[in-house]
Coordinates of C-alpha atoms in Angstrom, one line a residue:
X1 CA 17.8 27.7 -16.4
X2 CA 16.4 26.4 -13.0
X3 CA 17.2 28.2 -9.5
X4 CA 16.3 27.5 -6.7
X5 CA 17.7 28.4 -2.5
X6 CA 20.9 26.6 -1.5
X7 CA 23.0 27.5 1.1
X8 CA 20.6 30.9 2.0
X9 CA 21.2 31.7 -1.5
X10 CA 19.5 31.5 -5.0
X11 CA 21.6 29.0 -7.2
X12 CA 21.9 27.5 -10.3
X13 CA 20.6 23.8 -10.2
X14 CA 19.9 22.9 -14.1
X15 CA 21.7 24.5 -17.3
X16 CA 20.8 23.7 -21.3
X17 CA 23.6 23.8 -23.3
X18 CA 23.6 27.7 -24.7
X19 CA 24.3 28.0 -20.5
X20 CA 27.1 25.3 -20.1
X21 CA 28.5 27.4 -23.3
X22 CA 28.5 31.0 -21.8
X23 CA 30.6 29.5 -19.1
X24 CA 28.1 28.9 -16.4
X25 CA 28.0 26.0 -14.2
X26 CA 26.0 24.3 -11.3
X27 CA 25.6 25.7 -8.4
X28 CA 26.7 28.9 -9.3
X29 CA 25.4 32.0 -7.5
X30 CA 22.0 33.7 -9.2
X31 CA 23.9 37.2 -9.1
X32 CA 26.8 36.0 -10.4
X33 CA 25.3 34.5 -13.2
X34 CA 23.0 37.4 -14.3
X35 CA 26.3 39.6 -14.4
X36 CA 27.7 37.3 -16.9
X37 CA 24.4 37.0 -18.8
X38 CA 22.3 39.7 -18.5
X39 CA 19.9 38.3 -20.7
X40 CA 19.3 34.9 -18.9
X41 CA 16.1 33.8 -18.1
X42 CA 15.2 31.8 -15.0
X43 CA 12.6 29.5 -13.8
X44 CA 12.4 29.0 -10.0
X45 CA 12.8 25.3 -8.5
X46 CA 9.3 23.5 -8.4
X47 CA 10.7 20.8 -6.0
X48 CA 7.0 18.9 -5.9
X49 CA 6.7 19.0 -9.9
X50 CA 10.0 17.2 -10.6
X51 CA 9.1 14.7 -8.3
X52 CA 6.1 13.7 -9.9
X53 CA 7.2 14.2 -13.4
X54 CA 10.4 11.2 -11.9
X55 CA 7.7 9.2 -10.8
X56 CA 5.8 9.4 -13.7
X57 CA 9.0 8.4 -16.0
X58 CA 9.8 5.3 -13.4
X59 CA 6.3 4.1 -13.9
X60 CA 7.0 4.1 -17.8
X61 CA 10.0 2.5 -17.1
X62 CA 8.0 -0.4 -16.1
X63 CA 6.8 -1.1 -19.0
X64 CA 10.6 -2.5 -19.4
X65 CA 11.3 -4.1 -16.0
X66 CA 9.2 -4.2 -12.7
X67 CA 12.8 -3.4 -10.7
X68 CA 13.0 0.5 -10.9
X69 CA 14.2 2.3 -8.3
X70 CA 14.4 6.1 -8.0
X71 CA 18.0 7.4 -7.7
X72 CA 17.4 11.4 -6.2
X73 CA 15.9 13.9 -7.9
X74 CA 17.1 13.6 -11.5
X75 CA 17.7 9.9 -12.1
X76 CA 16.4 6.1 -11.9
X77 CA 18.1 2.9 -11.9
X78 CA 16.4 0.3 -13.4
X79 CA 17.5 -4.0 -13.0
X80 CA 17.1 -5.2 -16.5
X81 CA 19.0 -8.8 -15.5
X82 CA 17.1 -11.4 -17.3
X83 CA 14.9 -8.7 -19.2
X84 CA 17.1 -7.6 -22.2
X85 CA 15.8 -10.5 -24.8
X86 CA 12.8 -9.3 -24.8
X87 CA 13.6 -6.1 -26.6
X88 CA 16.6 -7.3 -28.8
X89 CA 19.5 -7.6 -26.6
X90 CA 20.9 -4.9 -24.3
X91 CA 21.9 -2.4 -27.3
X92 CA 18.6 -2.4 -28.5
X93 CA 16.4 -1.8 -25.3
X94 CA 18.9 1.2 -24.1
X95 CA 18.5 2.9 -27.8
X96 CA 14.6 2.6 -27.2
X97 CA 14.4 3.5 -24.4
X98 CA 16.6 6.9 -25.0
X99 CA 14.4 7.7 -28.5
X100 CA 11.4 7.4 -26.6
X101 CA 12.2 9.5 -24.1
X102 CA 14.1 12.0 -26.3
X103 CA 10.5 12.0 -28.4
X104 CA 8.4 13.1 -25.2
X105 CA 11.0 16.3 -25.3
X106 CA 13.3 15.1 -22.3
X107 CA 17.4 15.6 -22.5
X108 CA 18.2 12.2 -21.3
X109 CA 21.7 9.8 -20.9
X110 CA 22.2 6.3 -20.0
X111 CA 24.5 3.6 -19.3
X112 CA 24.6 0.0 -18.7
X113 CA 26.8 -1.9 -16.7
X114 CA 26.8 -4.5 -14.0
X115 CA 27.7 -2.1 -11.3
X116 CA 24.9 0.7 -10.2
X117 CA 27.5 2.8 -9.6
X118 CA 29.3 2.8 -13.2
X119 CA 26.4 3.4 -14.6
X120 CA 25.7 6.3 -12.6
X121 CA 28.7 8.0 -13.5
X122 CA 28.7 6.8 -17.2
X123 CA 25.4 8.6 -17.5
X124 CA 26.4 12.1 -16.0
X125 CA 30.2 12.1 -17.5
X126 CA 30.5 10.0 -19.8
X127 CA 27.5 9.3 -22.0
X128 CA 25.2 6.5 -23.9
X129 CA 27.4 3.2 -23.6
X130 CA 27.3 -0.6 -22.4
X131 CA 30.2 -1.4 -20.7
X132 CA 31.0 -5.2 -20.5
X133 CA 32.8 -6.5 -17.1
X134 CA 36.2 -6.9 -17.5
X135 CA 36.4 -3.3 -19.1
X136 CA 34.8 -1.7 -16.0
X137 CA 38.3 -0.1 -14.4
X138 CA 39.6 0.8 -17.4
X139 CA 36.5 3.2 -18.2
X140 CA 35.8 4.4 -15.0
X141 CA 39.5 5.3 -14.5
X142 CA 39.3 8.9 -16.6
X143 CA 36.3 10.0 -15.2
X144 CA 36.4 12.8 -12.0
X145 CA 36.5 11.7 -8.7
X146 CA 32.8 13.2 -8.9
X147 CA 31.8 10.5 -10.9
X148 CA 31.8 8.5 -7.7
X149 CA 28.6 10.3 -6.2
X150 CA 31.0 11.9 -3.2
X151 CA 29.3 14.7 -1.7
X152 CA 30.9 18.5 -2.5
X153 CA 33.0 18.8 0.5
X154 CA 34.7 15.6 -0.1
X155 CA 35.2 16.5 -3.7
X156 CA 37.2 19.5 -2.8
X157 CA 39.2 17.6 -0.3
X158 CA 40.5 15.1 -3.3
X159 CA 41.1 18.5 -5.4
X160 CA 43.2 19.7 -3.0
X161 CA 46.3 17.1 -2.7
X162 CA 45.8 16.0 -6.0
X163 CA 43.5 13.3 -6.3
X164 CA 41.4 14.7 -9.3
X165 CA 40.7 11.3 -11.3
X166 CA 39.5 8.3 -10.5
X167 CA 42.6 6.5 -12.2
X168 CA 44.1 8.4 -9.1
X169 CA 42.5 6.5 -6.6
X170 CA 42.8 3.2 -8.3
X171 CA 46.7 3.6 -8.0
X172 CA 47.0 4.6 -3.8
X173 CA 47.0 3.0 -1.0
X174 CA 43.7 1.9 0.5
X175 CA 44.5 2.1 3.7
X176 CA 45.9 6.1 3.8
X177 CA 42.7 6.8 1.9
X178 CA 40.5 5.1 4.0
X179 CA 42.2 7.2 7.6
X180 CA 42.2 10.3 6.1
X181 CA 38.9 10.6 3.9
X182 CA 36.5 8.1 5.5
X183 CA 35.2 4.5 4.3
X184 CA 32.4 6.4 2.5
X185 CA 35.3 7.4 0.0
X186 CA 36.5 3.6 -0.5
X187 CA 32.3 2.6 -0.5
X188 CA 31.8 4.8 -3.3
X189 CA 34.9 3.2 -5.2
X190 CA 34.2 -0.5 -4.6
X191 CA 30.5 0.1 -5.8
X192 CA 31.5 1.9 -9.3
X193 CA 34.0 -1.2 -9.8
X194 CA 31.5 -4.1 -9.0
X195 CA 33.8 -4.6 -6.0
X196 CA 31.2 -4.2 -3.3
X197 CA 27.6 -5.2 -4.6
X198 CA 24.9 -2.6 -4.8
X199 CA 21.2 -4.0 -4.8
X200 CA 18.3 -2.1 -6.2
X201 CA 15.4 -0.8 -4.1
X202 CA 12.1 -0.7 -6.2
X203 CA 10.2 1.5 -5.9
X204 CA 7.2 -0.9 -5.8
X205 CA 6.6 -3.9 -4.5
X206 CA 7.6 -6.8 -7.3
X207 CA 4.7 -9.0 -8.2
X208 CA 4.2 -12.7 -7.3
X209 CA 3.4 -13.3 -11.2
X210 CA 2.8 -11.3 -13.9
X211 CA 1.1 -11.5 -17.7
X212 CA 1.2 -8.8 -20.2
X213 CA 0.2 -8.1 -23.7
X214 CA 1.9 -5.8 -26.0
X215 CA -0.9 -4.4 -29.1
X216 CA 0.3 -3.4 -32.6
X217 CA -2.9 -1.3 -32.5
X218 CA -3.8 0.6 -29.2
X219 CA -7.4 -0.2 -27.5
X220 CA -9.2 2.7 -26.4
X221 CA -13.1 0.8 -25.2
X222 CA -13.5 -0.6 -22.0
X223 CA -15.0 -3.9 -23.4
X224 CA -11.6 -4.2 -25.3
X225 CA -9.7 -3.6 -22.6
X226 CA -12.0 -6.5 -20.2
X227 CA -11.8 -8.9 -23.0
X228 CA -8.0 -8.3 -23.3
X229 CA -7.9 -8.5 -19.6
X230 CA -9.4 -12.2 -19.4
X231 CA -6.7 -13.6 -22.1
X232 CA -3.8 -12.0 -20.2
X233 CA -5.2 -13.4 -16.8
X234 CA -5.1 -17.3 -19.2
X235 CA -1.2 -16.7 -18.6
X236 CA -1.4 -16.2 -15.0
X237 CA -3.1 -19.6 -14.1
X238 CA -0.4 -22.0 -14.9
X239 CA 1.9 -19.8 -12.5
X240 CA -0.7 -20.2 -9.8
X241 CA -1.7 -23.9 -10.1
X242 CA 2.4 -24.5 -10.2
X243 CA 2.2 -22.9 -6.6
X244 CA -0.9 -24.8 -5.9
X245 CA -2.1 -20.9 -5.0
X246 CA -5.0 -18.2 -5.9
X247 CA -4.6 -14.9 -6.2
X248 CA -6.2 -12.4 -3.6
X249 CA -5.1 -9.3 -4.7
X250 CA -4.7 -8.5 -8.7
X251 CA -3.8 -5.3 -10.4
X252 CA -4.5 -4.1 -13.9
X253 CA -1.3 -2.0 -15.3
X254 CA -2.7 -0.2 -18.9
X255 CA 0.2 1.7 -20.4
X256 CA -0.9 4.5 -22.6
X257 CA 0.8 5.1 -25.5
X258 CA 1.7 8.6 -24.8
X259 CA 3.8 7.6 -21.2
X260 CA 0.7 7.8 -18.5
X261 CA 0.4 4.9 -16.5
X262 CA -3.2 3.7 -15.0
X263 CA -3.1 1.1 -12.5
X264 CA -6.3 -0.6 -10.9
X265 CA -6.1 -2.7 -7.8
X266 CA -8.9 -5.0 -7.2
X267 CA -9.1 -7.9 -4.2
X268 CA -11.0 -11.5 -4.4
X269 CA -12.6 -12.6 -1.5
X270 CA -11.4 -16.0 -1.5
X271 CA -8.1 -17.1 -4.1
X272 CA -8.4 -17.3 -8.1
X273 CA -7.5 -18.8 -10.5
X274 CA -10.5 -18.8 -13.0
X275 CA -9.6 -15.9 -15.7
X276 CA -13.1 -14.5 -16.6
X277 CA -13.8 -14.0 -13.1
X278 CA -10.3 -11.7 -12.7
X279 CA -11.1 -10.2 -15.5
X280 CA -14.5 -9.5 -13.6
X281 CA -13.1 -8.4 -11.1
X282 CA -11.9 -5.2 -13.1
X283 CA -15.2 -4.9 -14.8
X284 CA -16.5 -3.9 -11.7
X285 CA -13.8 -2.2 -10.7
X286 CA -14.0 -0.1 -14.1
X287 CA -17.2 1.0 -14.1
X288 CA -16.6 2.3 -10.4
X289 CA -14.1 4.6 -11.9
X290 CA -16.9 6.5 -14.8
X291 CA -14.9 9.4 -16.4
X292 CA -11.7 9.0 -14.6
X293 CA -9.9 6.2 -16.1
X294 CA -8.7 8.6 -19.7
X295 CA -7.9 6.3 -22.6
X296 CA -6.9 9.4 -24.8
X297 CA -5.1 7.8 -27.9
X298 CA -5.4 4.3 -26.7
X299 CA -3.0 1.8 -24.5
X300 CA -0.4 0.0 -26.2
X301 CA 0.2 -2.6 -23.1
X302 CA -2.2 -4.4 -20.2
X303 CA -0.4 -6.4 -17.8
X304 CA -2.0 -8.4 -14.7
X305 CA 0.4 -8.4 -11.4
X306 CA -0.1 -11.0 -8.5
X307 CA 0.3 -9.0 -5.6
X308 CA -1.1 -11.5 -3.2
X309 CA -1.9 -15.6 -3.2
X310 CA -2.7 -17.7 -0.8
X311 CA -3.3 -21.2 -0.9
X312 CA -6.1 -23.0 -3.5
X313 CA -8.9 -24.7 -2.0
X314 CA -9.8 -27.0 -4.5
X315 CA -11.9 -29.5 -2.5
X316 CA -15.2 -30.6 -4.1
X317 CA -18.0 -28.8 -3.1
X318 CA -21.1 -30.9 -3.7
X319 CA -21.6 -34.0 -6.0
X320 CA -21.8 -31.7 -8.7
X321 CA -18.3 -30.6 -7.8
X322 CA -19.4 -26.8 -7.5
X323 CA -20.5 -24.9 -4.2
X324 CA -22.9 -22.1 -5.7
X325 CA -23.8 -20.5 -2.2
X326 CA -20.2 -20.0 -1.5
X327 CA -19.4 -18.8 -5.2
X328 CA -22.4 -16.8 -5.5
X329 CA -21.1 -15.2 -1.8
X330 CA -17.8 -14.4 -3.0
X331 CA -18.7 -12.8 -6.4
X332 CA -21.2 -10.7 -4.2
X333 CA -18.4 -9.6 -2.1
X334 CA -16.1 -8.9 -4.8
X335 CA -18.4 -7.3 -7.2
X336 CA -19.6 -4.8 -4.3
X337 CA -15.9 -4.1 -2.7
X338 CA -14.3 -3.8 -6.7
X339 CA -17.4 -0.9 -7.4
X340 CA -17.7 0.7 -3.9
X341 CA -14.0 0.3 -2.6
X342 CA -13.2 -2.6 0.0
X343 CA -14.8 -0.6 2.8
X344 CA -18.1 -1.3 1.7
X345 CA -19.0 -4.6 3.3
X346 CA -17.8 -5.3 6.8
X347 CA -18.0 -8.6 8.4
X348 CA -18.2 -9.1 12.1
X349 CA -14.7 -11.0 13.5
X350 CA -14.4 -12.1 17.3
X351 CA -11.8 -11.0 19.7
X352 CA -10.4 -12.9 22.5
X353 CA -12.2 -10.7 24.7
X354 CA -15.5 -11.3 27.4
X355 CA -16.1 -7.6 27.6
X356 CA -18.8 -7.1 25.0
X357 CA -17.6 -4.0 23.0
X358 CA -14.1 -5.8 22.7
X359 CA -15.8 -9.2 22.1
X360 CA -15.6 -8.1 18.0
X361 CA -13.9 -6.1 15.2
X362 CA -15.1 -4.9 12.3
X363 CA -13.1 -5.7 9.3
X364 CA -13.4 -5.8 5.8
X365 CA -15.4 -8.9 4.3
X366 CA -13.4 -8.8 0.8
X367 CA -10.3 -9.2 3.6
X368 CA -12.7 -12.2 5.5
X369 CA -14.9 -14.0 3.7
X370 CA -15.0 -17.4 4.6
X371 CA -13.8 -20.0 1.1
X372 CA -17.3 -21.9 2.5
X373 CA -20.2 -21.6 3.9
X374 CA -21.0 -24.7 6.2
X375 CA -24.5 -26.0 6.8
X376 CA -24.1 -26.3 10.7
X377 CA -20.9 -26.3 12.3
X378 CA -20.3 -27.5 16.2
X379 CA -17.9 -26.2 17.9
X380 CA -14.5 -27.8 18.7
X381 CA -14.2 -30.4 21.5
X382 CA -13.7 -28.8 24.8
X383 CA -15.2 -25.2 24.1
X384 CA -18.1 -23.6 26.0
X385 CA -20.2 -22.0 23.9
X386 CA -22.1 -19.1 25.8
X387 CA -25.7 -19.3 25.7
X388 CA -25.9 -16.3 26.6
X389 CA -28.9 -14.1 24.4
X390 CA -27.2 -11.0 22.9
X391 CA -28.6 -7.8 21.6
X392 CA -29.3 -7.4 17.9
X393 CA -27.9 -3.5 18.4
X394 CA -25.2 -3.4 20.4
X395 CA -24.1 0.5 21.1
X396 CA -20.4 1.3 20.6
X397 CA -20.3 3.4 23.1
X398 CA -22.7 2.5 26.5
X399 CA -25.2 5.5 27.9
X400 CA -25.7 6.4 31.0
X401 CA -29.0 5.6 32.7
X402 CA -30.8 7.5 35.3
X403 CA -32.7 4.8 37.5
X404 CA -35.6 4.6 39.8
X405 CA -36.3 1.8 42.6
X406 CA -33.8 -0.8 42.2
X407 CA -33.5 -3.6 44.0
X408 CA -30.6 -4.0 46.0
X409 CA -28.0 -5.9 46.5
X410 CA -28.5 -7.1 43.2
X411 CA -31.6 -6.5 41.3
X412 CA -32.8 -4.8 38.5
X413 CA -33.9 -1.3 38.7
X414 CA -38.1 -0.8 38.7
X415 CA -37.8 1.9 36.2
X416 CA -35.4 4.0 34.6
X417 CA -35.2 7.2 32.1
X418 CA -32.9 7.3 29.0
X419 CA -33.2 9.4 26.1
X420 CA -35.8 11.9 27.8
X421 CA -38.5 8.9 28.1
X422 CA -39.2 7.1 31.4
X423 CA -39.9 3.6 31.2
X424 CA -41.4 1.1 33.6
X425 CA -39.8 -2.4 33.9
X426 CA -42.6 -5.4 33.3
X427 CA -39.5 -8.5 33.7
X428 CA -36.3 -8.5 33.9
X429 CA -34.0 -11.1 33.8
X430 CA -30.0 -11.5 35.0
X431 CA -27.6 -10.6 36.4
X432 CA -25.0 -12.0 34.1
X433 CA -22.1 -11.1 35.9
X434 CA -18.8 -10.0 33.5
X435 CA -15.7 -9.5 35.5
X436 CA -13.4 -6.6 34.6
X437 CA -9.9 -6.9 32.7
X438 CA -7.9 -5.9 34.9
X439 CA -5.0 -6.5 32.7
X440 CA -6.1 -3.9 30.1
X441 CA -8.3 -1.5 32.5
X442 CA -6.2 -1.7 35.7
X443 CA -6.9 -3.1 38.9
X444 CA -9.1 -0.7 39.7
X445 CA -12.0 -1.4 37.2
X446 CA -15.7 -2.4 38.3
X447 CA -17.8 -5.5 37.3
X448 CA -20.7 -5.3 35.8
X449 CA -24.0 -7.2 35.7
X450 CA -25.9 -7.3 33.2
X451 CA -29.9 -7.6 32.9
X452 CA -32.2 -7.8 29.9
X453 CA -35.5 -5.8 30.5
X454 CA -38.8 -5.8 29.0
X455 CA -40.7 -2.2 29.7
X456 CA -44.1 -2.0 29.4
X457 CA -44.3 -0.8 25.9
X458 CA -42.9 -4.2 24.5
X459 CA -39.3 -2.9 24.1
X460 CA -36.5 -5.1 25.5
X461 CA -33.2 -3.7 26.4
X462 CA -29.6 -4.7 27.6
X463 CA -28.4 -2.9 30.6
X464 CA -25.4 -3.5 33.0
X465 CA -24.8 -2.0 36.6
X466 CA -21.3 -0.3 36.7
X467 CA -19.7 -1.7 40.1
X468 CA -21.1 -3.9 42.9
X469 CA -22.3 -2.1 46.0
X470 CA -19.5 -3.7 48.0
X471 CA -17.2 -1.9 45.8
X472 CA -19.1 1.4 45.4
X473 CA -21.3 3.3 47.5
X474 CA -23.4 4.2 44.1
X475 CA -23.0 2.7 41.0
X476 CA -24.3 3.6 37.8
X477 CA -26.3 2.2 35.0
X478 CA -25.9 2.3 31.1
X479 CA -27.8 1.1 28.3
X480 CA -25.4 -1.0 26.1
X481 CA -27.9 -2.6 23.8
X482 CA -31.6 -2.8 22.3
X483 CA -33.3 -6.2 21.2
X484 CA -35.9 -5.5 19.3

């Protein structure tokens, strides 16, 4: 038995069967159920373990649809719609999917229907059955009002004028129902009849395209696994040149033949289509993993999910119809972000933004990587490109400068100390003036001018007054960059 706190009380909340015979029942009070078996023996609610151990039977489940959804704390709904042949017919796939289950040591029921909600209640008070379409009323019509997935207090309410059956609801008028009960109550119904349609929320999201191979004999090596990996990923590329697509984003599903699940996610960064370089993709992305990824007895299934395509870029590349710098750039970037995570690399991606630390973002290259890398590209008709000489350090955040003998209204200061070291300005060169936004700072925000400054050790900096002297009686100098 199970217990656990309902109600600022210990209760009942699972029974086997010697405890359904002794007369207990659900929600029952722990007291009152140690008085009429002194003798029982209680395990206390692990709320975080059953959740896990659902989530780890709804990623099995997968291995039989991608639609699985998690219905509470004790059940899953899965959309088999268009995947039945594949395992026999409908009879077949529910009695495998029962003996498996029943094999891993789990007390399990279930039901098939076209309604959610019939099968629902066919699976807690009814049992193992298919129920065809036309003979939905006519089984649901025996079963308790329960069977309807009403909440306790609405249950009761039924009990009390009557209404015990479903048959009973079936047979009274909607309308007095609906006023006195709620619409929840005539929901309920309309959803266990196929009356009212009830979609299925996955769990996760449903892949683009998928390709799978189920073994006769499990595969336990990683070389058997990345060789199996680029003949499923063949079945993926007539989906793909269909859409006139590449995938971005790929994922590696390796069902182990006692229930675990392993899923690896690996990015591209640019779309494919070519099957030894997904299957690449996952070398690199195994060999990140070492020790982690357990093959224990083997894997009986490897599927390859989609998750993400954009469009194919099959333009020629050279007369030889291949562009190796931009290949060899993108299996660098993939290699590195499928070992070291896609964190690894960032790329540099400008902002519409004149303030220099807003000017760029740092993003992901796997996520940016450009399909091509041109040999000299001018700039659009009608754009200014600055000329403008930038630092090759740019600080992220700007420190303050104290300065000596500067030239005023708008010169450079003569020296200036930063970091504990004085140094003495040899040239100078500015000031490149960079307004404020006042749209993200506020009205009140200072311009700055910038200056670049050679001291007399050879160092060149990047420094910017903070405010003109017309708008402040002493404005103040940062360091924002070094050159070299």
């Amino acid at each position: 038995m199970v217990a656990g706190r309902r109600d600022n009380g210990m209760r009942l909340l699972a029974l086997d069967e010697t405890a359904e015979t002794a007369g207990l029942r659900m929600g029952q009070g722990l007291a009152e159920a140690r008085a009429i078996c002194p003798n029982l023996i209680v395990i206390e609610e692990d709320a975080a373990a059953d959740r896990r151990l659902l989530e780890a039977l709804a990623d099995w489940c997968d291995r039989f649809t991608p639609l699985v959804g998690l219905d509470g704390t004790d059940g899953l709904f899965l959309d088999i719609t268009g995947c039945t042949h594949l395992f026999g017919g409908e009879a077949a796939m529910l009695q495998e999917i029962l003996t498996r289950l029943t094999q891993m040591g789990l007390a399990v029921r279930g039901a098939i229907s076209s309604a959610p909600g019939l099968s629902w209640a066919l699976a807690r008070f009814d049992g193992n059955r298919i129920v065809a379409e036309d003979e939905q009323e006519g089984v649901l019509a025996p079963l308790p009002v329960a069977a309807l997935r009403l909440d306790d207090t609405l249950v009761q309410a039924l009990h009390k004028v009557g209404l015990r059956q479903v048959c009973d609801l079936l047979e009274a008028p909607r309308a007095p129902l609906a006023r006195r009960f709620g619409a929840d109550l005539m929901l309920r119904l309309d959803q266990a009849t196929g009356a009212d349609e009830e979609p299925i929320s996955p769990r996760r999201p449903v892949a683009h395209l998928s390709a799978e191979r189920r073994l006769a004999e499990p595969i336990r090596a990683q070389d058997d696994i990345l060789a199996l990996a680029a003949t499923v990923a063949e079945g993926l590329k007539p989906g793909l040149e269909a859409r006139g697509a590449g995938g971005r984003v790929f994922e590696l599903v390796l069902f182990r033949v006692d229930g675990q699940v392993f899923r690896l996610n690996a990015g591209a960064s640019r779309p494919l289509r070519d099957p030894p370089r997904i299957a690449k993709l996952f070398a690199e992305r195994l060999k990140g993993l070492h020790d982690d990824l357990d093959a224990g007895f083997g894997f009986e299934i490897l599927r390859i999910n989609v998750l993400h395509h954009e469009v194919f870029d099959s333009a020629q590349g050279d007369f030889e119809g291949d562009d190796r710098r931009s290949l060899s750039l993108s299996d660098f970037v993939d290699q590195v972000s499928a070992r070291l995570g896609p964190e690894a690399l960032q790329t540099c991606q400008l902002r519409e933004s004149h303030v220099p630390e807003r000017a760029f973002r740092m993003e992901p290259a796997l996520r940016q990587a450009p399909a091509r890398i041109p040999l000299r590209e001018a700039p659009p008709l009608g754009v200014t490109v600055s000329r403008a000489e930038r630092p090759l350090r740019l600080f992220a955040r700007p420190e303050l400068l104290e300065t000596f003998a500067v030239e005023v209204p708008d010169g450079p200061p003569m020296r200036f100390r930063w970091r504990r070291l004085t140094h003495r300005v040899l040239r100078a060169e500015g000031p490149e003036r960079l307004a404020a936004e006042w749209w993200r700072d506020g009205e009140e925000a200072l311009t700055r001018d910038y200056f670049r400054l050679e001291s007399d050790s050879g160092q060149r900096f990047w420094v910017y007054r903070q405010g003109l002297y017309d708008e402040v009686a002493h404005p103040r100098w940062f360091m924002h960059g070094i050159f070299a």
